[in-house]
Coordinates of C-alpha atoms and ligand atoms in Angstrom, one line a residue:
M112 CA -8.8 28.8 10.2
G113 CA -11.6 28.2 8.1
V114 CA -13.0 24.9 7.4
I115 CA -15.2 23.1 4.2
I116 CA -17.4 20.0 4.5
A117 CA -17.2 19.1 0.7
K118 CA -19.9 16.9 -0.7
S119 CA -18.6 15.9 -4.1
V120 CA -15.6 15.0 -5.8
N121 CA -16.3 19.0 -8.1
E122 CA -17.2 20.6 -5.3
A123 CA -14.3 19.6 -3.5
C124 CA -11.2 20.6 -6.9
A125 CA -13.4 24.1 -7.1
V126 CA -12.6 24.5 -3.3
L127 CA -9.4 23.8 -4.4
A128 CA -9.0 25.8 -7.1
E129 CA -10.6 28.7 -5.3
N130 CA -7.9 28.3 -2.4
P131 CA -4.8 26.2 -3.6
A132 CA -3.3 26.4 0.1
A133 CA -6.0 25.1 1.4
T134 CA -4.6 21.5 3.4
V135 CA -6.9 18.7 2.8
L136 CA -8.2 16.3 5.1
A137 CA -9.8 12.9 5.0
G138 CA -9.3 11.2 8.9
G139 CA -6.0 13.1 10.1
T140 CA -4.7 10.7 11.6
D141 CA -1.4 11.8 10.1
L142 CA -2.4 15.3 9.3
M143 CA -4.2 16.5 13.0
V144 CA -0.7 14.3 14.6
Q145 CA 1.4 16.9 13.0
V146 CA -1.1 19.7 14.1
N147 CA -0.6 18.5 17.3
R148 CA 3.0 18.7 16.6
G149 CA 3.3 22.3 15.5
T150 CA 4.8 21.0 12.1
H151 CA 1.7 22.2 10.7
S152 CA -0.2 24.9 10.4
L153 CA -4.2 24.6 9.3
E154 CA -5.3 28.2 7.6
T155 CA -8.6 26.7 5.5
V156 CA -9.1 23.0 5.6
L157 CA -11.2 21.1 3.2
D158 CA -12.4 18.0 4.7
L159 CA -13.2 15.3 2.2
S160 CA -14.9 12.5 4.8
R161 CA -18.2 13.4 3.9
I162 CA -17.9 13.0 0.3
P163 CA -19.8 9.9 -0.1
E164 CA -18.3 8.9 -3.8
L165 CA -14.9 8.6 -1.5
K166 CA -16.1 6.0 -0.6
K167 CA -17.0 3.7 -3.2
W168 CA -15.4 0.6 -5.1
T169 CA -16.2 -0.6 -8.0
M170 CA -15.2 -3.2 -10.8
E171 CA -13.9 -2.8 -14.3
D172 CA -13.0 -5.6 -16.5
N173 CA -10.2 -6.9 -14.1
Q174 CA -9.5 -4.1 -11.6
I175 CA -11.3 -2.2 -8.8
I176 CA -11.1 1.0 -7.9
L177 CA -11.4 2.4 -5.0
G178 CA -12.3 5.7 -3.6
A179 CA -9.9 7.2 -2.3
G180 CA -11.9 7.7 1.1
I181 CA -12.3 3.7 1.7
S182 CA -10.8 3.2 5.1
Y183 CA -8.7 -0.1 6.5
T184 CA -11.6 -1.2 8.1
D185 CA -13.4 -1.4 4.9
L186 CA -10.6 -2.7 3.4
T187 CA -11.3 -5.4 5.7
H188 CA -14.8 -6.3 4.8
P189 CA -14.7 -9.9 3.3
Q190 CA -15.9 -8.4 -0.7
L191 CA -13.1 -6.5 -0.9
S192 CA -10.1 -8.8 1.2
A193 CA -11.6 -11.6 -1.6
F194 CA -9.9 -9.4 -3.6
F195 CA -7.1 -8.9 -2.5
P196 CA -6.2 -10.9 0.8
A197 CA -2.7 -9.0 1.5
L198 CA -4.1 -5.1 1.3
A199 CA -6.5 -6.9 3.7
Q200 CA -4.0 -8.1 6.1
A201 CA -1.9 -5.4 5.4
A202 CA -5.0 -3.4 6.8
R203 CA -5.5 -5.1 9.1
T204 CA -1.8 -4.1 10.8
V205 CA -2.7 -0.4 11.1
G206 CA -2.6 1.1 14.3
S207 CA -6.3 0.8 16.4
P208 CA -9.5 0.4 15.3
Q209 CA -10.3 3.8 15.6
I210 CA -7.3 4.5 13.9
R211 CA -8.6 1.6 11.2
N212 CA -11.9 2.9 11.1
A213 CA -10.7 6.7 10.4
G214 CA -7.6 6.8 8.4
T215 CA -7.8 6.4 4.9
L216 CA -6.2 4.6 1.3
G217 CA -6.4 8.0 -0.2
G218 CA -4.3 9.5 3.0
N219 CA -1.5 6.5 3.0
L220 CA -0.9 7.3 -0.4
A221 CA -0.7 10.6 0.1
T222 CA 1.3 10.6 3.1
A223 CA 3.9 8.6 1.2
S224 CA 6.1 6.7 4.2
P225 CA 8.1 4.6 3.7
A226 CA 6.3 2.1 5.9
G227 CA 2.9 3.2 5.2
D228 CA 1.6 -0.5 5.0
T229 CA -0.9 -0.1 1.8
I230 CA 2.2 0.6 -0.4
P231 CA 4.4 -2.4 -0.6
V232 CA 1.2 -3.9 -1.6
L233 CA 0.2 -1.3 -3.7
V234 CA 4.1 -1.1 -5.6
A235 CA 3.6 -5.0 -5.6
M236 CA 0.2 -5.6 -7.6
D237 CA 0.9 -2.1 -10.2
A238 CA -1.8 0.2 -8.5
S239 CA -2.7 3.2 -10.2
M240 CA -4.0 6.7 -8.9
Q241 CA -6.4 9.2 -11.0
L242 CA -5.9 12.2 -9.7
K243 CA -8.1 15.1 -10.2
S244 CA -8.5 18.6 -10.3
S245 CA -11.1 21.4 -11.1
T246 CA -9.7 21.3 -14.9
E247 CA -8.0 18.0 -15.3
T248 CA -8.4 14.2 -14.2
R249 CA -4.8 12.0 -15.3
E250 CA -3.9 9.1 -13.8
V251 CA -0.1 7.7 -12.6
S252 CA 1.4 4.3 -11.4
I253 CA 2.3 4.1 -7.6
T254 CA 5.8 4.6 -8.7
E255 CA 5.5 7.5 -10.9
F256 CA 3.1 9.1 -7.7
I257 CA 4.8 8.7 -4.8
T258 CA 8.8 10.6 -5.4
G259 CA 10.4 9.8 -2.4
V260 CA 10.6 10.0 1.5
K261 CA 6.8 11.9 2.3
A262 CA 6.9 13.1 -1.2
N263 CA 4.0 12.4 -4.3
A264 CA 3.1 14.6 -7.6
L265 CA 0.3 15.7 -6.4
K266 CA 0.2 19.4 -7.9
P267 CA -1.5 22.1 -6.5
G268 CA -5.6 21.4 -6.7
E269 CA -5.2 17.9 -6.9
I270 CA -6.5 15.1 -5.0
I271 CA -6.5 11.7 -5.4
E272 CA -9.5 10.7 -6.0
S273 CA -9.5 6.8 -6.1
I274 CA -7.1 4.0 -6.3
K275 CA -7.2 1.2 -9.0
V276 CA -5.8 -2.0 -8.4
P277 CA -5.5 -5.1 -11.1
I278 CA -6.9 -8.1 -10.0
F279 CA -4.5 -11.2 -9.2
K280 CA -5.4 -15.5 -9.0
G281 CA -3.4 -17.1 -6.4
P282 CA -2.3 -16.9 -3.1
Q283 CA -0.6 -13.7 -1.7
E284 CA 0.6 -12.1 1.8
F285 CA 1.7 -9.4 3.8
L286 CA 3.8 -9.5 6.5
K287 CA 5.4 -6.6 8.6
V288 CA 7.9 -6.2 11.7
G289 CA 7.8 -3.2 13.7
T290 CA 9.2 -2.9 17.6
R291 CA 6.3 -4.4 18.9
N292 CA 3.0 -7.1 17.8
A293 CA 0.5 -4.6 17.8
M294 CA -0.7 -0.1 17.1
V295 CA 3.7 0.0 15.4
I296 CA 5.4 1.0 12.6
S297 CA 6.8 -1.4 9.8
V298 CA 9.9 -1.3 10.2
V299 CA 10.5 -3.8 7.9
S300 CA 7.0 -5.0 5.7
L301 CA 6.3 -7.1 2.4
A302 CA 4.0 -7.8 0.3
L303 CA 3.7 -11.3 -2.2
V304 CA 1.5 -11.9 -4.4
T305 CA 0.7 -14.1 -6.8
D306 CA -0.1 -13.5 -10.5
Y307 CA -1.1 -17.3 -10.7
L308 CA -2.2 -16.3 -15.1
E309 CA 1.0 -14.9 -15.7
R310 CA 3.0 -17.1 -14.0
K311 CA 4.8 -14.8 -12.1
L312 CA 4.9 -14.6 -8.3
R313 CA 4.7 -10.2 -7.0
I314 CA 7.5 -8.8 -4.1
G315 CA 6.7 -4.8 -2.2
V316 CA 9.0 -3.8 0.2
G317 CA 8.8 -1.0 2.7
S318 CA 10.9 0.4 5.0
V319 CA 14.1 -0.5 4.0
S320 CA 14.8 2.1 1.4
P321 CA 13.2 5.9 0.6
V322 CA 10.0 4.2 -1.1
P323 CA 8.6 1.3 -1.3
F324 CA 9.6 -0.9 -4.0
R325 CA 9.2 -4.2 -5.9
A326 CA 12.5 -7.0 -5.5
T327 CA 12.1 -7.4 -9.1
E328 CA 15.7 -9.6 -9.1
A329 CA 13.9 -11.4 -6.7
E330 CA 10.8 -12.0 -8.3
E331 CA 12.4 -13.2 -11.7
F332 CA 14.3 -15.9 -9.9
I333 CA 11.7 -17.3 -8.0
S334 CA 8.7 -17.1 -10.6
D335 CA 11.4 -19.6 -12.5
K336 CA 11.5 -21.4 -9.9
F337 CA 8.1 -22.2 -8.7
D338 CA 6.1 -25.0 -9.6
W339 CA 3.7 -23.8 -11.3
E340 CA 1.2 -27.1 -11.1
T341 CA 1.3 -27.6 -7.2
N342 CA 3.6 -24.6 -6.3
R343 CA 4.9 -26.9 -3.4
N344 CA 8.6 -28.4 -3.6
L345 CA 10.5 -25.3 -3.6
S346 CA 13.8 -26.5 -2.2
E347 CA 15.4 -24.7 1.2
K348 CA 18.4 -24.2 -1.2
V349 CA 16.1 -22.3 -3.2
I350 CA 14.2 -20.3 -0.9
N351 CA 17.1 -19.0 0.9
K352 CA 18.4 -17.4 -2.8
F353 CA 15.2 -16.2 -2.7
S354 CA 15.3 -14.3 0.7
E355 CA 19.0 -13.3 0.1
L356 CA 17.8 -11.4 -3.5
V357 CA 15.1 -9.6 -1.9
A358 CA 17.5 -8.4 1.3
N359 CA 20.0 -8.0 -1.4
S360 CA 17.6 -5.1 -3.2
T361 CA 17.0 -3.6 0.3
E362 CA 18.8 -0.3 1.3
P363 CA 17.8 0.3 4.5
I364 CA 18.6 2.9 7.0
D365 CA 19.9 3.3 11.4
D366 CA 17.0 4.7 12.9
H367 CA 14.9 5.0 16.4
R368 CA 13.5 1.9 15.2
G369 CA 15.8 -0.3 14.0
T370 CA 19.0 -0.7 12.2
A371 CA 20.1 -1.0 8.7
N372 CA 21.8 -4.9 9.8
Y373 CA 18.3 -5.6 11.8
R374 CA 16.5 -5.1 8.8
K375 CA 18.7 -7.0 6.2
H376 CA 17.8 -9.7 8.5
A377 CA 14.3 -9.1 9.1
V378 CA 13.1 -8.5 5.2
K379 CA 14.8 -12.0 4.8
V380 CA 13.1 -13.4 7.4
L381 CA 10.1 -12.1 6.5
A382 CA 10.4 -13.5 2.2
K383 CA 11.7 -17.2 3.6
R384 CA 7.9 -16.6 5.3
A385 CA 5.4 -15.4 2.9
L386 CA 6.7 -17.6 0.5
E387 CA 6.5 -20.9 2.7
R388 CA 2.8 -19.4 3.5
V389 CA 2.1 -18.6 -0.4
S390 CA 3.5 -22.0 -1.8
A391 CA 1.0 -23.7 1.0
G392 CA -1.8 -22.1 -0.2
D393 CA -4.5 -22.4 -3.1
I394 CA -2.9 -22.3 -6.1
K395 CA -5.7 -22.4 -9.0
Ligands
FAD585 C1 -1.4 5.9 16.9 C2 -2.1 6.1 14.3 C3 -1.5 4.8 14.8 C4 -1.2 4.2 13.0 N1 -0.4 3.1 13.3 C5 0.4 2.8 11.3 C6 0.1 1.6 10.9 O1 0.1 0.8 11.1 N2 0.4 1.6 9.3 C7 0.4 2.4 8.5 O2 0.8 3.0 7.3 N3 0.2 3.9 9.3 C8 -0.4 4.0 10.2 N4 -0.8 5.3 10.9 C9 -0.6 6.4 10.4 C10 -1.9 6.9 8.9 O3 -3.4 6.6 10.0 C11 -2.3 6.3 7.6 O4 -1.4 7.0 6.9 C12 -3.6 6.9 7.3 O5 -3.9 5.9 6.0 C13 -3.8 8.5 7.0 O6 -5.0 8.5 6.5 P1 -5.7 9.5 6.9 O7 -7.5 9.4 5.6 O8 -6.4 9.6 8.2 O9 -4.7 10.9 6.5 P2 -5.1 12.0 7.0 O10 -4.6 12.5 7.6 O11 -6.6 13.2 6.8 O12 -3.8 13.1 5.5 C14 -3.1 12.4 5.4 C15 -2.4 13.6 4.2 O13 -2.7 13.0 2.7 C16 -3.2 14.3 3.1 N5 -4.9 13.3 2.0 C17 -5.5 13.3 2.3 N6 -6.6 12.7 1.3 C18 -6.1 13.0 0.5 C19 -7.3 12.2 -1.0 N7 -8.2 11.9 -1.2 N8 -6.3 13.1 -1.6 C20 -5.1 14.2 -1.9 N9 -4.1 14.4 -0.4 C21 -5.1 13.4 0.3 C22 -3.7 15.7 3.6 O14 -3.5 16.7 2.8 C23 -2.6 15.1 4.3 O15 -1.5 15.6 3.7 C24 -1.0 5.9 12.2 C25 -1.0 6.7 12.7 C26 -1.8 6.8 14.3 C27 -2.3 8.4 15.2

Protein backbone atom coordinates (compact mmCIF):
# COMPACT_ATOMS: atom_id res chain seq x y z
CA MET A 1 0.00 0.00 0.00
CA GLY A 2 1.32 3.44 -0.91
CA VAL A 3 0.68 6.49 1.28
CA ILE A 4 0.99 10.00 -0.10
CA ILE A 5 0.95 12.84 2.40
CA ALA A 6 -0.22 15.98 0.63
CA LYS A 7 0.92 19.36 1.94
CA SER A 8 -1.49 21.55 -0.04
CA VAL A 9 -4.92 21.30 -1.66
CA ASN A 10 -3.37 21.74 -5.11
CA GLU A 11 -0.93 18.92 -4.45
CA ALA A 12 -3.76 16.68 -3.22
CA CYS A 13 -5.79 17.39 -6.37
CA ALA A 14 -2.78 16.73 -8.59
CA VAL A 15 -2.18 13.39 -6.85
CA LEU A 16 -5.84 12.43 -7.30
CA ALA A 17 -5.72 13.39 -10.99
CA GLU A 18 -2.81 10.99 -11.44
CA ASN A 19 -4.21 8.26 -9.16
CA PRO A 20 -8.02 8.43 -9.47
CA ALA A 21 -8.32 5.20 -7.46
CA ALA A 22 -6.45 6.63 -4.44
CA THR A 23 -8.45 6.69 -1.21
CA VAL A 24 -8.68 10.02 0.56
CA LEU A 25 -7.95 9.89 4.29
CA ALA A 26 -8.65 12.72 6.72
CA GLY A 27 -9.08 11.73 10.39
CA GLY A 28 -9.56 8.06 9.51
CA THR A 29 -12.37 7.61 12.05
CA ASP A 30 -14.83 6.30 9.44
CA LEU A 31 -12.44 4.96 6.84
CA MET A 32 -10.31 2.86 9.20
CA VAL A 33 -13.42 1.22 10.67
CA GLN A 34 -14.23 -0.05 7.16
CA VAL A 35 -10.63 -1.09 6.52
CA ASN A 36 -10.47 -2.96 9.85
CA ARG A 37 -13.78 -4.66 9.05
CA GLY A 38 -12.46 -5.70 5.67
CA THR A 39 -15.16 -3.82 3.75
CA HIS A 40 -12.71 -1.37 2.17
CA SER A 41 -9.31 -2.31 0.80
CA LEU A 42 -6.60 0.25 0.24
CA GLU A 43 -4.07 0.48 -2.55
CA THR A 44 -2.98 4.10 -2.47
CA VAL A 45 -3.92 6.39 0.40
CA LEU A 46 -3.94 10.16 -0.01
CA ASP A 47 -3.61 11.72 3.43
CA LEU A 48 -5.16 15.21 3.75
CA SER A 49 -4.54 15.57 7.46
CA ARG A 50 -1.39 17.70 7.10
CA ILE A 51 -2.80 20.34 4.78
CA PRO A 52 -2.89 23.60 6.74
CA GLU A 53 -5.44 25.25 4.35
CA LEU A 54 -8.01 22.59 5.18
CA LYS A 55 -7.85 23.37 8.89
CA LYS A 56 -8.53 27.11 8.56
CA TRP A 57 -11.74 29.10 8.73
CA THR A 58 -12.47 32.60 7.46
CA MET A 59 -15.39 35.01 7.45
CA GLU A 60 -16.72 36.38 4.16
CA ASP A 61 -19.72 38.71 4.12
CA ASN A 62 -22.22 37.05 6.42
CA GLN A 63 -20.79 33.56 6.01
CA ILE A 64 -18.09 31.43 7.56
CA ILE A 65 -15.94 29.28 5.29
CA LEU A 66 -14.84 26.20 7.20
CA GLY A 67 -11.92 24.15 5.87
CA ALA A 68 -12.95 20.53 5.34
CA GLY A 69 -10.20 19.40 7.71
CA ILE A 70 -11.65 21.26 10.70
CA SER A 71 -12.13 18.80 13.55
CA TYR A 72 -15.04 18.46 15.95
CA THR A 73 -12.80 19.85 18.69
CA ASP A 74 -12.17 22.94 16.51
CA LEU A 75 -15.94 23.39 16.06
CA THR A 76 -16.40 23.60 19.81
CA HIS A 77 -13.85 26.43 20.13
CA PRO A 78 -15.67 29.51 21.52
CA GLN A 79 -14.68 31.62 18.49
CA LEU A 80 -16.53 29.26 16.15
CA SER A 81 -19.27 28.05 18.46
CA ALA A 82 -20.37 31.69 18.89
CA PHE A 83 -21.45 31.67 15.22
CA PHE A 84 -22.90 28.17 15.15
CA PRO A 85 -23.96 27.01 18.62
CA ALA A 86 -25.95 24.10 17.17
CA LEU A 87 -22.95 22.87 15.14
CA ALA A 88 -20.82 23.03 18.29
CA GLN A 89 -23.50 21.13 20.22
CA ALA A 90 -23.51 18.47 17.50
CA ALA A 91 -19.69 18.30 17.54
CA ARG A 92 -19.69 17.85 21.32
CA THR A 93 -21.90 14.77 21.01
CA VAL A 94 -19.61 12.99 18.53
CA GLY A 95 -17.65 9.97 19.79
CA SER A 96 -14.97 10.48 22.44
CA PRO A 97 -12.32 13.22 22.82
CA GLN A 98 -9.99 11.15 20.61
CA ILE A 99 -12.61 10.87 17.84
CA ARG A 100 -13.42 14.57 18.17
CA ASN A 101 -9.73 15.48 17.80
CA ALA A 102 -9.21 13.30 14.72
CA GLY A 103 -12.62 13.32 12.98
CA THR A 104 -13.30 16.13 10.51
CA LEU A 105 -16.29 17.98 9.16
CA GLY A 106 -15.31 17.01 5.59
CA GLY A 107 -15.16 13.35 6.60
CA ASN A 108 -18.61 13.49 8.17
CA LEU A 109 -20.05 15.01 4.97
CA ALA A 110 -18.24 12.67 2.59
CA THR A 111 -19.42 9.66 4.60
CA ALA A 112 -22.98 11.02 4.15
CA SER A 113 -24.49 8.76 6.78
CA PRO A 114 -28.17 9.42 7.60
CA ALA A 115 -26.88 9.58 11.21
CA GLY A 116 -23.98 12.00 10.56
CA ASP A 117 -24.42 14.51 13.36
CA THR A 118 -23.27 17.68 11.62
CA ILE A 119 -25.55 17.12 8.63
CA PRO A 120 -28.98 18.11 10.06
CA VAL A 121 -27.41 21.33 11.36
CA LEU A 122 -25.79 22.14 8.03
CA VAL A 123 -29.01 21.26 6.20
CA ALA A 124 -30.98 23.59 8.49
CA MET A 125 -28.49 26.36 7.73
CA ASP A 126 -28.40 25.79 3.93
CA ALA A 127 -24.65 25.17 3.91
CA SER A 128 -22.80 24.55 0.65
CA MET A 129 -19.62 22.70 -0.24
CA GLN A 130 -16.69 23.82 -2.37
CA LEU A 131 -15.46 20.79 -4.29
CA LYS A 132 -12.09 20.96 -5.95
CA SER A 133 -10.24 18.88 -8.52
CA SER A 134 -7.09 19.60 -10.53
CA THR A 135 -9.23 21.17 -13.26
CA GLU A 136 -12.29 22.66 -11.60
CA THR A 137 -13.74 24.21 -8.44
CA ARG A 138 -17.49 24.00 -8.03
CA GLU A 139 -19.98 24.79 -5.32
CA VAL A 140 -22.93 22.56 -4.48
CA SER A 141 -25.58 22.92 -1.81
CA ILE A 142 -25.60 20.33 0.94
CA THR A 143 -28.83 18.87 -0.41
CA GLU A 144 -27.23 18.39 -3.83
CA PHE A 145 -24.10 16.99 -2.20
CA ILE A 146 -25.72 14.20 -0.22
CA THR A 147 -27.40 12.05 -2.81
CA GLY A 148 -28.48 9.02 -0.75
CA VAL A 149 -27.53 6.72 2.10
CA LYS A 150 -23.74 7.03 2.32
CA ALA A 151 -23.66 8.49 -1.21
CA ASN A 152 -22.38 11.89 -2.27
CA ALA A 153 -21.90 13.99 -5.39
CA LEU A 154 -18.08 13.91 -5.40
CA LYS A 155 -16.71 13.18 -8.89
CA PRO A 156 -13.53 11.15 -9.34
CA GLY A 157 -10.54 13.38 -8.59
CA GLU A 158 -12.50 15.78 -6.36
CA ILE A 159 -12.13 16.59 -2.69
CA ILE A 160 -14.24 18.73 -0.40
CA GLU A 161 -12.16 21.84 0.12
CA SER A 162 -14.46 23.84 2.36
CA ILE A 163 -17.96 24.27 3.69
CA LYS A 164 -19.70 27.63 3.48
CA VAL A 165 -22.18 28.31 6.28
CA PRO A 166 -24.40 31.41 6.51
CA ILE A 167 -24.54 33.12 9.90
CA PHE A 168 -27.99 33.41 11.45
CA LYS A 169 -29.06 35.65 14.31
CA GLY A 170 -30.95 34.01 17.16
CA PRO A 171 -30.86 30.93 19.39
CA GLN A 172 -30.05 27.45 18.06
CA GLU A 173 -30.38 23.91 19.39
CA PHE A 174 -29.07 20.50 18.40
CA LEU A 175 -30.45 17.44 20.14
CA LYS A 176 -29.88 13.76 19.58
CA VAL A 177 -31.17 10.50 20.97
CA GLY A 178 -28.95 7.43 21.01
CA THR A 179 -28.98 4.05 22.64
CA ARG A 180 -26.91 5.52 25.47
CA ASN A 181 -25.75 8.95 26.56
CA ALA A 182 -22.27 9.21 25.00
CA MET A 183 -20.12 7.60 22.27
CA VAL A 184 -23.23 6.87 20.34
CA ILE A 185 -24.61 7.02 16.81
CA SER A 186 -27.85 9.00 16.56
CA VAL A 187 -31.14 7.14 16.52
CA VAL A 188 -32.77 10.52 15.91
CA SER A 189 -31.21 13.99 15.68
CA LEU A 190 -32.68 17.42 15.22
CA ALA A 191 -31.36 20.95 14.74
CA LEU A 192 -33.44 24.09 15.24
CA VAL A 193 -31.91 27.33 13.99
CA THR A 194 -33.55 30.71 14.48
CA ASP A 195 -33.27 33.24 11.68
CA TYR A 196 -34.41 36.38 13.45
CA LEU A 197 -33.80 38.68 10.48
CA GLU A 198 -35.92 36.58 8.09
CA ARG A 199 -38.36 35.65 10.89
CA LYS A 200 -37.91 31.95 10.20
CA LEU A 201 -37.28 28.85 12.27
CA ARG A 202 -35.21 26.31 10.33
CA ILE A 203 -35.39 22.63 11.23
CA GLY A 204 -32.99 19.89 10.11
CA VAL A 205 -33.73 16.27 11.01
CA GLY A 206 -31.37 13.28 10.88
CA SER A 207 -31.56 9.46 11.18
CA VAL A 208 -35.24 9.33 10.25
CA SER A 209 -34.96 9.17 6.45
CA PRO A 210 -32.33 8.14 3.87
CA VAL A 211 -30.85 11.65 3.96
CA PRO A 212 -31.17 14.40 6.59
CA PHE A 213 -33.73 16.97 5.46
CA ARG A 214 -35.55 20.17 6.40
CA ALA A 215 -39.04 19.81 7.83
CA THR A 216 -40.46 22.63 5.74
CA GLU A 217 -44.14 22.29 6.60
CA ALA A 218 -43.33 22.44 10.30
CA GLU A 219 -41.00 25.40 9.62
CA GLU A 220 -43.74 27.36 7.90
CA PHE A 221 -46.27 26.59 10.60
CA ILE A 222 -44.08 27.60 13.52
CA SER A 223 -42.44 30.60 11.85
CA ASP A 224 -45.92 32.04 11.42
CA LYS A 225 -47.00 31.33 15.00
CA PHE A 226 -43.74 32.41 16.64
CA ASP A 227 -43.79 35.67 18.58
CA TRP A 228 -40.80 37.41 17.00
CA GLU A 229 -40.80 40.24 19.53
CA THR A 230 -40.60 38.24 22.72
CA ASN A 231 -40.20 34.63 21.43
CA ARG A 232 -42.39 33.59 24.35
CA ASN A 233 -46.05 32.65 24.75
CA LEU A 234 -46.28 29.61 22.48
CA SER A 235 -49.33 27.61 23.49
CA GLU A 236 -49.18 23.91 24.28
CA LYS A 237 -51.45 23.34 21.28
CA VAL A 238 -49.05 25.10 18.89
CA ILE A 239 -46.00 23.27 20.30
CA ASN A 240 -47.78 19.90 19.95
CA LYS A 241 -48.92 20.66 16.40
CA PHE A 242 -45.37 21.69 15.48
CA SER A 243 -43.83 18.50 16.86
CA GLU A 244 -46.45 16.41 15.08
CA LEU A 245 -45.68 18.13 11.75
CA VAL A 246 -41.99 17.38 12.24
CA ALA A 247 -42.75 13.72 13.05
CA ASN A 248 -45.13 13.42 10.07
CA SER A 249 -42.38 14.58 7.69
CA THR A 250 -40.09 11.66 8.64
CA GLU A 251 -39.75 8.24 6.98
CA PRO A 252 -37.94 6.21 9.62
CA ILE A 253 -37.04 2.54 9.40
CA ASP A 254 -36.72 -0.28 11.93
CA ASP A 255 -33.10 -1.22 12.54
CA HIS A 256 -30.87 -2.56 15.30
CA ARG A 257 -30.79 0.87 16.98
CA GLY A 258 -34.53 1.52 17.15
CA THR A 259 -37.90 0.95 15.58
CA ALA A 260 -39.63 3.32 13.19
CA ASN A 261 -42.33 3.92 15.83
CA TYR A 262 -39.76 4.77 18.47
CA ARG A 263 -38.06 7.20 16.08
CA LYS A 264 -41.37 8.93 15.28
CA HIS A 265 -42.00 9.32 18.99
CA ALA A 266 -38.44 10.47 19.77
CA VAL A 267 -38.39 13.08 17.00
CA LYS A 268 -41.59 14.57 18.40
CA VAL A 269 -40.00 14.84 21.84
CA LEU A 270 -36.85 16.44 20.38
CA ALA A 271 -38.84 18.93 18.29
CA LYS A 272 -40.85 20.00 21.33
CA ARG A 273 -37.79 20.26 23.57
CA ALA A 274 -35.76 22.20 20.99
CA LEU A 275 -38.62 24.65 20.46
CA GLU A 276 -39.04 25.19 24.20
CA ARG A 277 -35.32 25.84 24.60
CA VAL A 278 -35.14 28.21 21.65
CA SER A 279 -38.18 30.05 23.03
CA ALA A 280 -36.36 30.53 26.33
CA GLY A 281 -33.25 31.98 24.62
CA ASP A 282 -32.35 35.58 23.83
CA ILE A 283 -33.87 36.30 20.40
CA LYS A 284 -32.45 39.79 19.69
C1 LIG B 1 -15.90 5.41 17.99
C2 LIG B 1 -16.53 6.29 16.94
C3 LIG B 1 -17.56 7.13 17.31
C4 LIG B 1 -18.17 7.94 16.35
N1 LIG B 1 -19.21 8.76 16.75
C5 LIG B 1 -19.83 9.53 15.83
C6 LIG B 1 -20.92 10.36 16.23
O1 LIG B 1 -21.31 10.43 17.39
N2 LIG B 1 -21.53 11.11 15.26
C7 LIG B 1 -21.11 11.10 13.94
O2 LIG B 1 -21.69 11.80 13.12
N3 LIG B 1 -20.07 10.31 13.55
C8 LIG B 1 -19.43 9.54 14.46
N4 LIG B 1 -18.39 8.74 14.07
C9 LIG B 1 -18.01 8.71 12.64
C10 LIG B 1 -16.82 9.64 12.29
O3 LIG B 1 -16.06 10.01 13.41
C11 LIG B 1 -17.27 10.93 11.58
O4 LIG B 1 -18.10 10.66 10.49
C12 LIG B 1 -16.06 11.76 11.12
O5 LIG B 1 -16.50 13.06 10.86
C13 LIG B 1 -15.35 11.22 9.89
O6 LIG B 1 -14.31 12.14 9.58
P1 LIG B 1 -12.83 11.67 9.32
O7 LIG B 1 -12.01 12.90 9.13
O8 LIG B 1 -12.35 10.73 10.36
O9 LIG B 1 -13.03 10.91 7.93
P2 LIG B 1 -12.21 9.68 7.31
O10 LIG B 1 -12.49 8.45 8.08
O11 LIG B 1 -10.79 10.04 7.10
O12 LIG B 1 -12.92 9.61 5.90
C14 LIG B 1 -14.28 9.25 5.79
C15 LIG B 1 -14.69 9.29 4.32
O13 LIG B 1 -14.68 10.62 3.86
C16 LIG B 1 -13.75 10.77 2.77
N5 LIG B 1 -13.15 12.10 2.98
C17 LIG B 1 -12.64 12.61 4.13
N6 LIG B 1 -12.30 13.89 3.96
C18 LIG B 1 -12.57 14.21 2.67
C19 LIG B 1 -12.43 15.39 1.89
N7 LIG B 1 -11.95 16.54 2.39
N8 LIG B 1 -12.82 15.35 0.61
C20 LIG B 1 -13.34 14.21 0.07
N9 LIG B 1 -13.51 13.07 0.75
C21 LIG B 1 -13.12 13.06 2.04
C22 LIG B 1 -12.79 9.60 2.88
O14 LIG B 1 -12.26 9.24 1.63
C23 LIG B 1 -13.72 8.52 3.41
O15 LIG B 1 -14.47 7.97 2.36
C24 LIG B 1 -17.73 7.91 15.00
C25 LIG B 1 -16.67 7.07 14.64
C26 LIG B 1 -16.08 6.26 15.59
C27 LIG B 1 -14.95 5.37 15.18
